[in-house]
Amino acid sequence: VLPAIRYLDFAVRWFGRVRYDLATSGLTPISAGELGRAVPDDPEARERFIAAVAERYGVSEAEVVPTLGTSGALFVAYATVLERNGAVLVEEPGYEPLIRVAEGLGARVDRFQRERGDLEPARVLRALEADTRLVAITNPHNPTAILLEDAQIRELSEVLETRGVALLVDEAYLESVAPRRSARRLGPNVMSCSSATKSWGVPWARAGWLLMPKETAALAIRAERHAVGNAPPSSFAWGELALKEAERLLERASLIQLGKRELVERFAAAHAERLRFSPPPPGSLFGWLEDVRGRRLTPLIERGIEASGVIVSPGEFFGAPSGCRISWTTDSPALERGLELLPEALEL
Ligand SMILES: Cc1ncc(COP(=O)(O)O)c(C=O)c1O
């Protein structure tokens, strides 16, 4: 039986359904009509999507595996690289599917700490076991939004390469923050994945990709065959359009987001004695708050949902119960009202 993914169960239940939504981490979706026109049943859309991804991220087409969302890419990456009874080493705090999908495939999951988003290669090395096949991280980090520099990822990939271990970098939020360079090119053992979902506001297309060495990319098709058979060409037709329109979508994002982060920063400054805010890189759609007193915030957040219609994302689902992820993707009036209601909900 596959393990439950509690974070996604919670997100499906509440995100977008609570009045003051400071939890949804993706940009306000664009409508299909506003994005443009795509021919959804064109069987060649897949090839054109591959070419567009390769061009944007400076990799060869043979390294691109089209997937259904970043979620699909995580599954394909794990199913291709992990062996039953092998092990994967996952960051903590971390995005829960990175753990559960590996468990579902019969792998063991070990963890290493990223305190406030920092990543120390020495710490990763210490946590490696003889059967570790893969280290999995997110960049920008979900939940803290901290962005690693290329040099840091390169250093990590080099030390892992000497141990024969691969590095998977989930870049679901990469396009929100400069310089928007995928980690795939930073080492021969690096895989990366992302989608049009979060930063471009095209969640409904489920257009995702996995970038990996071409030898493993050739094997990855098997995972698609197992999971979905033949993925819908419509996803890749819309995905190709999103890639072609990427700069316009990013401009749309900066207009939609204008002034919102400042509201959250003002809130964080006003409550700095109770909540520690980790400033995210410019363009981020979310940030991380940590309760200074170390209280477990989940029950307070759950009560706030019911009592005042405000929601943030409980850190507990990421393995950090005294923190919460706060997003600024809702409209400004709702964000402002949500920020007014939050202190009482969290009993600050
Ligand atoms: C780190 C991370 N990876 C992957 C996903 C899923 O992305 P997609 O909607 O493209 O499947 C999310 C969504 O919350 C995420 O936060």
CSV table of C-alpha atoms and ligand atoms in Angstrom, one decimal:
chain,number,residue,atom,x,y,z
A,1,VAL,CA,0.0,0.0,0.0
A,2,LEU,CA,1.4,3.4,-0.9
A,3,PRO,CA,2.0,5.8,2.0
A,4,ALA,CA,-0.3,8.8,2.4
A,5,ILE,CA,1.2,12.2,1.5
A,6,ARG,CA,-0.3,14.2,4.4
A,7,TYR,CA,0.8,17.6,3.1
A,8,LEU,CA,-0.9,17.1,-0.3
A,9,ASP,CA,-4.1,15.7,1.4
A,10,PHE,CA,-4.1,18.9,3.5
A,11,ALA,CA,-3.4,21.1,0.5
A,12,VAL,CA,-6.1,19.6,-1.6
A,13,ARG,CA,-8.6,19.9,1.2
A,14,TRP,CA,-7.9,23.6,2.1
A,15,PHE,CA,-5.7,25.5,-0.3
A,16,GLY,CA,-7.8,27.8,-2.5
A,17,ARG,CA,-10.9,27.1,-0.3
A,18,VAL,CA,-10.2,29.3,2.7
A,19,ARG,CA,-11.1,33.0,2.4
A,20,TYR,CA,-7.7,34.4,3.4
A,21,ASP,CA,-5.3,32.0,1.7
A,22,LEU,CA,-1.7,32.6,2.7
A,23,ALA,CA,-0.9,29.0,1.9
A,24,THR,CA,-1.1,28.5,-1.9
A,25,SER,CA,2.4,28.6,-3.2
A,26,GLY,CA,1.7,29.0,-6.9
A,27,LEU,CA,1.0,32.3,-8.8
A,28,THR,CA,-2.6,33.1,-9.7
A,29,PRO,CA,-3.4,30.8,-12.7
A,30,ILE,CA,-3.7,32.3,-16.1
A,31,SER,CA,-6.6,31.3,-18.2
A,32,ALA,CA,-6.1,29.2,-21.3
A,33,GLY,CA,-7.6,32.0,-23.4
A,34,GLU,CA,-5.2,34.5,-22.0
A,35,LEU,CA,-2.2,32.3,-22.5
A,36,GLY,CA,-2.9,31.9,-26.2
A,37,ARG,CA,-3.9,29.2,-28.6
A,38,ALA,CA,-2.4,25.7,-28.6
A,39,VAL,CA,-3.5,22.6,-30.6
A,40,PRO,CA,-4.1,20.2,-27.8
A,41,ASP,CA,-4.3,17.0,-29.8
A,42,ASP,CA,-1.2,17.5,-31.9
A,43,PRO,CA,1.0,14.4,-31.3
A,44,GLU,CA,4.2,16.3,-32.3
A,45,ALA,CA,3.6,18.8,-29.4
A,46,ARG,CA,5.8,16.5,-27.2
A,47,GLU,CA,8.8,16.9,-29.5
A,48,ARG,CA,8.4,20.7,-29.7
A,49,PHE,CA,8.0,20.9,-26.0
A,50,ILE,CA,11.3,18.9,-25.5
A,51,ALA,CA,13.0,21.4,-27.9
A,52,ALA,CA,11.6,24.4,-26.1
A,53,VAL,CA,12.7,23.1,-22.7
A,54,ALA,CA,16.2,22.2,-24.0
A,55,GLU,CA,16.6,25.7,-25.4
A,56,ARG,CA,15.5,27.5,-22.3
A,57,TYR,CA,17.8,25.6,-20.0
A,58,GLY,CA,20.8,25.1,-22.3
A,59,VAL,CA,20.7,21.3,-22.4
A,60,SER,CA,20.5,18.8,-25.3
A,61,GLU,CA,17.1,17.4,-26.3
A,62,ALA,CA,18.3,13.9,-25.3
A,63,GLU,CA,18.5,15.1,-21.7
A,64,VAL,CA,14.8,16.3,-21.5
A,65,VAL,CA,12.1,13.9,-20.3
A,66,PRO,CA,8.6,15.5,-20.5
A,67,THR,CA,6.5,14.7,-17.4
A,68,LEU,CA,3.1,15.5,-16.0
A,69,GLY,CA,4.1,18.3,-13.6
A,70,THR,CA,7.1,18.4,-11.3
A,71,SER,CA,5.2,15.7,-9.4
A,72,GLY,CA,5.4,13.5,-12.4
A,73,ALA,CA,9.1,14.3,-12.8
A,74,LEU,CA,9.8,13.3,-9.2
A,75,PHE,CA,8.1,9.9,-9.7
A,76,VAL,CA,9.9,9.4,-13.0
A,77,ALA,CA,13.3,10.3,-11.5
A,78,TYR,CA,12.9,8.0,-8.5
A,79,ALA,CA,11.4,5.2,-10.5
A,80,THR,CA,14.3,5.4,-12.9
A,81,VAL,CA,17.2,5.7,-10.5
A,82,LEU,CA,16.1,4.1,-7.2
A,83,GLU,CA,16.4,0.4,-6.5
A,84,ARG,CA,14.0,-1.4,-4.2
A,85,ASN,CA,15.8,-1.6,-0.8
A,86,GLY,CA,18.2,1.1,-1.9
A,87,ALA,CA,18.2,4.5,-0.2
A,88,VAL,CA,17.6,8.1,-0.9
A,89,LEU,CA,18.8,11.0,1.3
A,90,VAL,CA,16.3,13.8,1.6
A,91,GLU,CA,16.7,17.3,3.1
A,92,GLU,CA,14.8,18.2,6.3
A,93,PRO,CA,12.7,20.3,6.4
A,94,GLY,CA,11.5,19.1,3.0
A,95,TYR,CA,8.7,18.7,0.6
A,96,GLU,CA,6.9,15.5,1.7
A,97,PRO,CA,6.4,13.8,-1.7
A,98,LEU,CA,10.3,13.6,-1.9
A,99,ILE,CA,10.0,11.2,1.0
A,100,ARG,CA,6.8,9.3,0.3
A,101,VAL,CA,7.2,8.7,-3.4
A,102,ALA,CA,10.6,7.0,-2.6
A,103,GLU,CA,9.0,5.0,0.2
A,104,GLY,CA,6.2,3.9,-2.2
A,105,LEU,CA,8.8,2.6,-4.5
A,106,GLY,CA,10.3,0.5,-1.8
A,107,ALA,CA,13.3,2.6,-1.0
A,108,ARG,CA,14.6,3.6,2.4
A,109,VAL,CA,14.6,7.3,3.2
A,110,ASP,CA,17.3,8.9,5.3
A,111,ARG,CA,17.4,12.6,6.2
A,112,PHE,CA,19.9,15.4,6.6
A,113,GLN,CA,19.2,18.8,8.2
A,114,ARG,CA,19.0,22.1,6.3
A,115,GLU,CA,18.8,24.6,9.2
A,116,ARG,CA,17.0,27.7,8.1
A,117,GLY,CA,17.6,26.5,4.5
A,118,ASP,CA,21.4,26.4,4.8
A,119,LEU,CA,23.0,23.4,3.1
A,120,GLU,CA,26.4,22.1,4.3
A,121,PRO,CA,27.9,19.5,2.0
A,122,ALA,CA,29.8,18.0,5.0
A,123,ARG,CA,26.5,17.3,6.7
A,124,VAL,CA,25.2,15.6,3.6
A,125,LEU,CA,28.3,13.4,3.4
A,126,ARG,CA,28.0,12.4,7.0
A,127,ALA,CA,24.4,11.2,6.4
A,128,LEU,CA,25.3,9.0,3.3
A,129,GLU,CA,25.0,5.3,3.7
A,130,ALA,CA,26.7,2.6,1.6
A,131,ASP,CA,23.4,2.0,-0.3
A,132,THR,CA,22.5,5.7,-0.8
A,133,ARG,CA,21.8,6.1,-4.6
A,134,LEU,CA,20.4,9.6,-4.6
A,135,VAL,CA,20.3,12.9,-2.6
A,136,ALA,CA,17.2,15.0,-3.1
A,137,ILE,CA,16.9,18.7,-2.5
A,138,THR,CA,14.7,21.6,-3.6
A,139,ASN,CA,16.1,24.9,-5.0
A,140,PRO,CA,14.6,27.3,-4.1
A,141,HIS,CA,14.1,25.4,-0.9
A,142,ASN,CA,10.5,24.5,-0.1
A,143,PRO,CA,9.6,25.5,2.6
A,144,THR,CA,12.2,28.3,3.4
A,145,ALA,CA,12.6,29.7,-0.1
A,146,ILE,CA,16.3,29.9,0.4
A,147,LEU,CA,18.2,29.8,-3.0
A,148,LEU,CA,21.5,28.0,-3.3
A,149,GLU,CA,24.1,29.4,-5.5
A,150,ASP,CA,25.5,27.5,-8.4
A,151,ALA,CA,28.9,27.1,-6.6
A,152,GLN,CA,27.2,25.5,-3.6
A,153,ILE,CA,25.3,22.9,-5.8
A,154,ARG,CA,28.5,22.3,-7.8
A,155,GLU,CA,30.4,21.6,-4.6
A,156,LEU,CA,27.7,19.2,-3.4
A,157,SER,CA,27.5,17.4,-6.8
A,158,GLU,CA,31.3,17.0,-6.8
A,159,VAL,CA,31.5,15.3,-3.4
A,160,LEU,CA,28.6,13.1,-4.3
A,161,GLU,CA,30.1,12.2,-7.6
A,162,THR,CA,33.2,10.8,-5.9
A,163,ARG,CA,30.8,8.5,-4.0
A,164,GLY,CA,28.8,7.4,-7.1
A,165,VAL,CA,25.7,9.2,-5.8
A,166,ALA,CA,23.3,11.2,-7.9
A,167,LEU,CA,21.8,14.6,-7.0
A,168,LEU,CA,18.2,15.5,-7.7
A,169,VAL,CA,17.3,19.2,-7.6
A,170,ASP,CA,13.6,19.9,-7.5
A,171,GLU,CA,13.3,23.4,-9.1
A,172,ALA,CA,9.6,23.9,-9.0
A,173,TYR,CA,10.0,27.6,-8.0
A,174,LEU,CA,13.2,28.3,-9.9
A,175,GLU,CA,11.6,30.6,-12.4
A,176,SER,CA,10.4,33.0,-9.7
A,177,VAL,CA,13.9,34.1,-8.8
A,178,ALA,CA,17.0,35.2,-10.7
A,179,PRO,CA,19.2,33.9,-12.3
A,180,ARG,CA,16.8,31.0,-13.4
A,181,ARG,CA,19.6,28.6,-14.3
A,182,SER,CA,18.9,25.0,-13.9
A,183,ALA,CA,21.3,22.9,-11.8
A,184,ARG,CA,21.4,20.1,-14.5
A,185,ARG,CA,24.5,21.6,-16.1
A,186,LEU,CA,26.4,21.8,-12.8
A,187,GLY,CA,27.6,18.2,-12.7
A,188,PRO,CA,27.3,14.9,-14.6
A,189,ASN,CA,25.4,13.4,-11.7
A,190,VAL,CA,22.8,16.2,-11.4
A,191,MET,CA,19.2,15.8,-12.4
A,192,SER,CA,16.7,18.6,-12.1
A,193,CYS,CA,13.0,19.0,-12.6
A,194,SER,CA,10.3,21.7,-12.8
A,195,SER,CA,7.1,22.7,-14.5
A,196,ALA,CA,5.0,25.5,-15.8
A,197,THR,CA,2.9,25.3,-12.6
A,198,LYS,CA,4.2,27.6,-9.9
A,199,SER,CA,6.1,30.6,-11.3
A,200,TRP,CA,4.3,31.0,-14.6
A,201,GLY,CA,0.8,30.4,-13.3
A,202,VAL,CA,0.0,27.5,-15.6
A,203,PRO,CA,-0.9,24.7,-13.2
A,204,TRP,CA,-3.7,23.2,-15.2
A,205,ALA,CA,-1.5,22.2,-18.1
A,206,ARG,CA,0.5,19.7,-15.9
A,207,ALA,CA,3.5,20.5,-18.2
A,208,GLY,CA,6.6,19.4,-16.4
A,209,TRP,CA,10.1,18.2,-17.3
A,210,LEU,CA,13.0,16.2,-15.9
A,211,LEU,CA,16.5,17.0,-17.0
A,212,MET,CA,19.0,14.1,-16.6
A,213,PRO,CA,22.0,12.5,-18.3
A,214,LYS,CA,20.9,11.1,-21.7
A,215,GLU,CA,21.7,7.5,-20.7
A,216,THR,CA,19.2,7.6,-17.9
A,217,ALA,CA,16.8,9.8,-19.8
A,218,ALA,CA,16.5,7.0,-22.3
A,219,LEU,CA,15.3,4.6,-19.5
A,220,ALA,CA,12.9,7.1,-18.0
A,221,ILE,CA,10.3,6.4,-20.6
A,222,ARG,CA,9.6,3.2,-18.8
A,223,ALA,CA,8.4,5.1,-15.8
A,224,GLU,CA,5.9,7.0,-17.9
A,225,ARG,CA,4.7,3.8,-19.5
A,226,HIS,CA,4.0,2.4,-16.0
A,227,ALA,CA,2.4,5.6,-14.6
A,228,VAL,CA,0.4,7.0,-17.4
A,229,GLY,CA,1.0,5.0,-20.6
A,230,ASN,CA,1.2,7.9,-23.1
A,231,ALA,CA,1.0,11.3,-21.5
A,232,PRO,CA,-1.6,13.7,-23.1
A,233,PRO,CA,-0.2,15.8,-26.0
A,234,SER,CA,-2.4,18.7,-24.7
A,235,SER,CA,-0.1,19.1,-21.7
A,236,PHE,CA,2.9,19.5,-23.9
A,237,ALA,CA,1.1,21.8,-26.4
A,238,TRP,CA,0.2,24.1,-23.6
A,239,GLY,CA,3.7,23.7,-22.0
A,240,GLU,CA,5.4,24.7,-25.3
A,241,LEU,CA,3.3,27.8,-25.4
A,242,ALA,CA,4.2,28.6,-21.8
A,243,LEU,CA,7.9,28.2,-22.5
A,244,LYS,CA,7.6,30.5,-25.6
A,245,GLU,CA,5.6,33.0,-23.5
A,246,ALA,CA,7.8,32.7,-20.4
A,247,GLU,CA,9.0,36.3,-20.4
A,248,ARG,CA,5.5,37.6,-20.7
A,249,LEU,CA,4.3,35.2,-18.0
A,250,LEU,CA,7.1,36.5,-15.7
A,251,GLU,CA,6.1,40.1,-16.4
A,252,ARG,CA,2.5,39.2,-15.6
A,253,ALA,CA,3.8,37.6,-12.3
A,254,SER,CA,5.7,40.7,-11.3
A,255,LEU,CA,2.6,42.9,-11.9
A,256,ILE,CA,0.3,40.5,-10.0
A,257,GLN,CA,2.8,40.3,-7.1
A,258,LEU,CA,3.5,44.0,-6.9
A,259,GLY,CA,3.6,45.3,-3.3
A,260,LYS,CA,2.5,42.0,-1.7
A,261,ARG,CA,5.9,40.9,-0.3
A,262,GLU,CA,6.2,44.3,1.4
A,263,LEU,CA,2.9,43.7,3.3
A,264,VAL,CA,4.3,40.4,4.6
A,265,GLU,CA,7.6,42.0,5.5
A,266,ARG,CA,5.8,44.7,7.4
A,267,PHE,CA,3.8,42.0,9.3
A,268,ALA,CA,7.0,40.1,10.0
A,269,ALA,CA,8.8,43.2,11.3
A,270,ALA,CA,5.8,44.0,13.6
A,271,HIS,CA,5.9,40.4,15.1
A,272,ALA,CA,9.7,39.9,15.1
A,273,GLU,CA,9.7,39.1,18.8
A,274,ARG,CA,7.4,36.2,18.3
A,275,LEU,CA,8.2,35.0,14.8
A,276,ARG,CA,11.5,34.7,13.0
A,277,PHE,CA,11.3,35.6,9.3
A,278,SER,CA,13.8,34.2,6.8
A,279,PRO,CA,14.0,36.7,4.0
A,280,PRO,CA,13.5,34.9,0.7
A,281,PRO,CA,15.2,36.0,-2.5
A,282,PRO,CA,13.5,38.8,-4.6
A,283,GLY,CA,10.6,37.4,-6.6
A,284,SER,CA,9.8,34.5,-4.3
A,285,LEU,CA,6.1,33.8,-3.8
A,286,PHE,CA,6.5,32.6,-0.2
A,287,GLY,CA,8.7,32.8,2.9
A,288,TRP,CA,9.3,31.0,6.1
A,289,LEU,CA,8.3,32.0,9.7
A,290,GLU,CA,9.5,30.2,12.8
A,291,ASP,CA,7.9,30.5,16.2
A,292,VAL,CA,10.5,31.9,18.5
A,293,ARG,CA,9.0,30.0,21.5
A,294,GLY,CA,9.2,26.7,19.5
A,295,ARG,CA,5.4,26.0,19.8
A,296,ARG,CA,3.8,23.5,17.5
A,297,LEU,CA,1.8,25.6,15.2
A,298,THR,CA,-0.4,23.0,13.5
A,299,PRO,CA,-3.4,23.1,16.0
A,300,LEU,CA,-3.4,26.9,16.0
A,301,ILE,CA,-3.4,27.0,12.2
A,302,GLU,CA,-6.2,24.4,12.0
A,303,ARG,CA,-8.2,26.5,14.5
A,304,GLY,CA,-7.5,29.7,12.5
A,305,ILE,CA,-8.9,28.0,9.3
A,306,GLU,CA,-12.2,27.3,11.0
A,307,ALA,CA,-12.5,30.3,13.3
A,308,SER,CA,-11.3,33.2,11.1
A,309,GLY,CA,-10.9,31.8,7.6
A,310,VAL,CA,-7.1,32.4,7.4
A,311,ILE,CA,-4.6,29.7,6.4
A,312,VAL,CA,-0.8,29.4,6.2
A,313,SER,CA,1.0,26.2,5.4
A,314,PRO,CA,1.9,24.2,8.6
A,315,GLY,CA,5.6,23.5,8.9
A,316,GLU,CA,4.8,20.1,10.4
A,317,PHE,CA,4.2,18.7,7.0
A,318,PHE,CA,7.7,19.7,6.0
A,319,GLY,CA,9.2,18.2,9.3
A,320,ALA,CA,9.4,21.6,11.1
A,321,PRO,CA,6.3,21.8,13.4
A,322,SER,CA,7.3,25.2,15.0
A,323,GLY,CA,7.4,26.9,11.6
A,324,CYS,CA,4.9,27.8,8.9
A,325,ARG,CA,5.2,28.8,5.2
A,326,ILE,CA,3.5,32.0,4.3
A,327,SER,CA,2.6,32.8,0.7
A,328,TRP,CA,1.6,36.0,-1.0
A,329,THR,CA,-0.2,34.7,-4.0
A,330,THR,CA,-3.7,35.8,-3.1
A,331,ASP,CA,-5.0,39.3,-4.0
A,332,SER,CA,-3.7,42.2,-1.9
A,333,PRO,CA,-7.0,43.0,0.0
A,334,ALA,CA,-7.2,39.3,1.0
A,335,LEU,CA,-3.5,39.2,1.9
A,336,GLU,CA,-3.9,42.4,4.1
A,337,ARG,CA,-7.0,41.0,5.9
A,338,GLY,CA,-5.3,37.6,6.4
A,339,LEU,CA,-2.3,39.3,7.9
A,340,GLU,CA,-4.6,41.2,10.3
A,341,LEU,CA,-6.2,37.9,11.4
A,342,LEU,CA,-3.1,35.8,11.7
A,343,PRO,CA,-1.7,37.2,15.0
A,344,GLU,CA,-4.9,36.1,16.8
A,345,ALA,CA,-5.0,32.8,15.1
A,346,LEU,CA,-1.4,32.0,16.0
A,347,GLU,CA,-1.8,33.5,19.5
A,348,LEU,CA,1.2,35.8,19.0
B,1,LIG,C1,9.0,21.5,-4.3
B,1,LIG,C2,7.8,21.1,-5.1
B,1,LIG,N1,7.9,20.2,-6.0
B,1,LIG,C3,6.9,19.8,-6.8
B,1,LIG,C4,5.6,20.4,-6.6
B,1,LIG,C5,4.5,19.9,-7.5
B,1,LIG,O1,4.5,20.7,-8.7
B,1,LIG,P1,3.6,20.4,-9.9
B,1,LIG,O2,2.3,21.1,-9.6
B,1,LIG,O3,4.3,20.9,-11.1
B,1,LIG,O4,3.4,18.9,-10.0
B,1,LIG,C6,5.4,21.3,-5.6
B,1,LIG,C7,4.1,21.8,-5.3
B,1,LIG,O5,3.8,22.3,-4.3
B,1,LIG,C8,6.5,21.7,-4.8
B,1,LIG,O6,6.4,22.6,-3.8
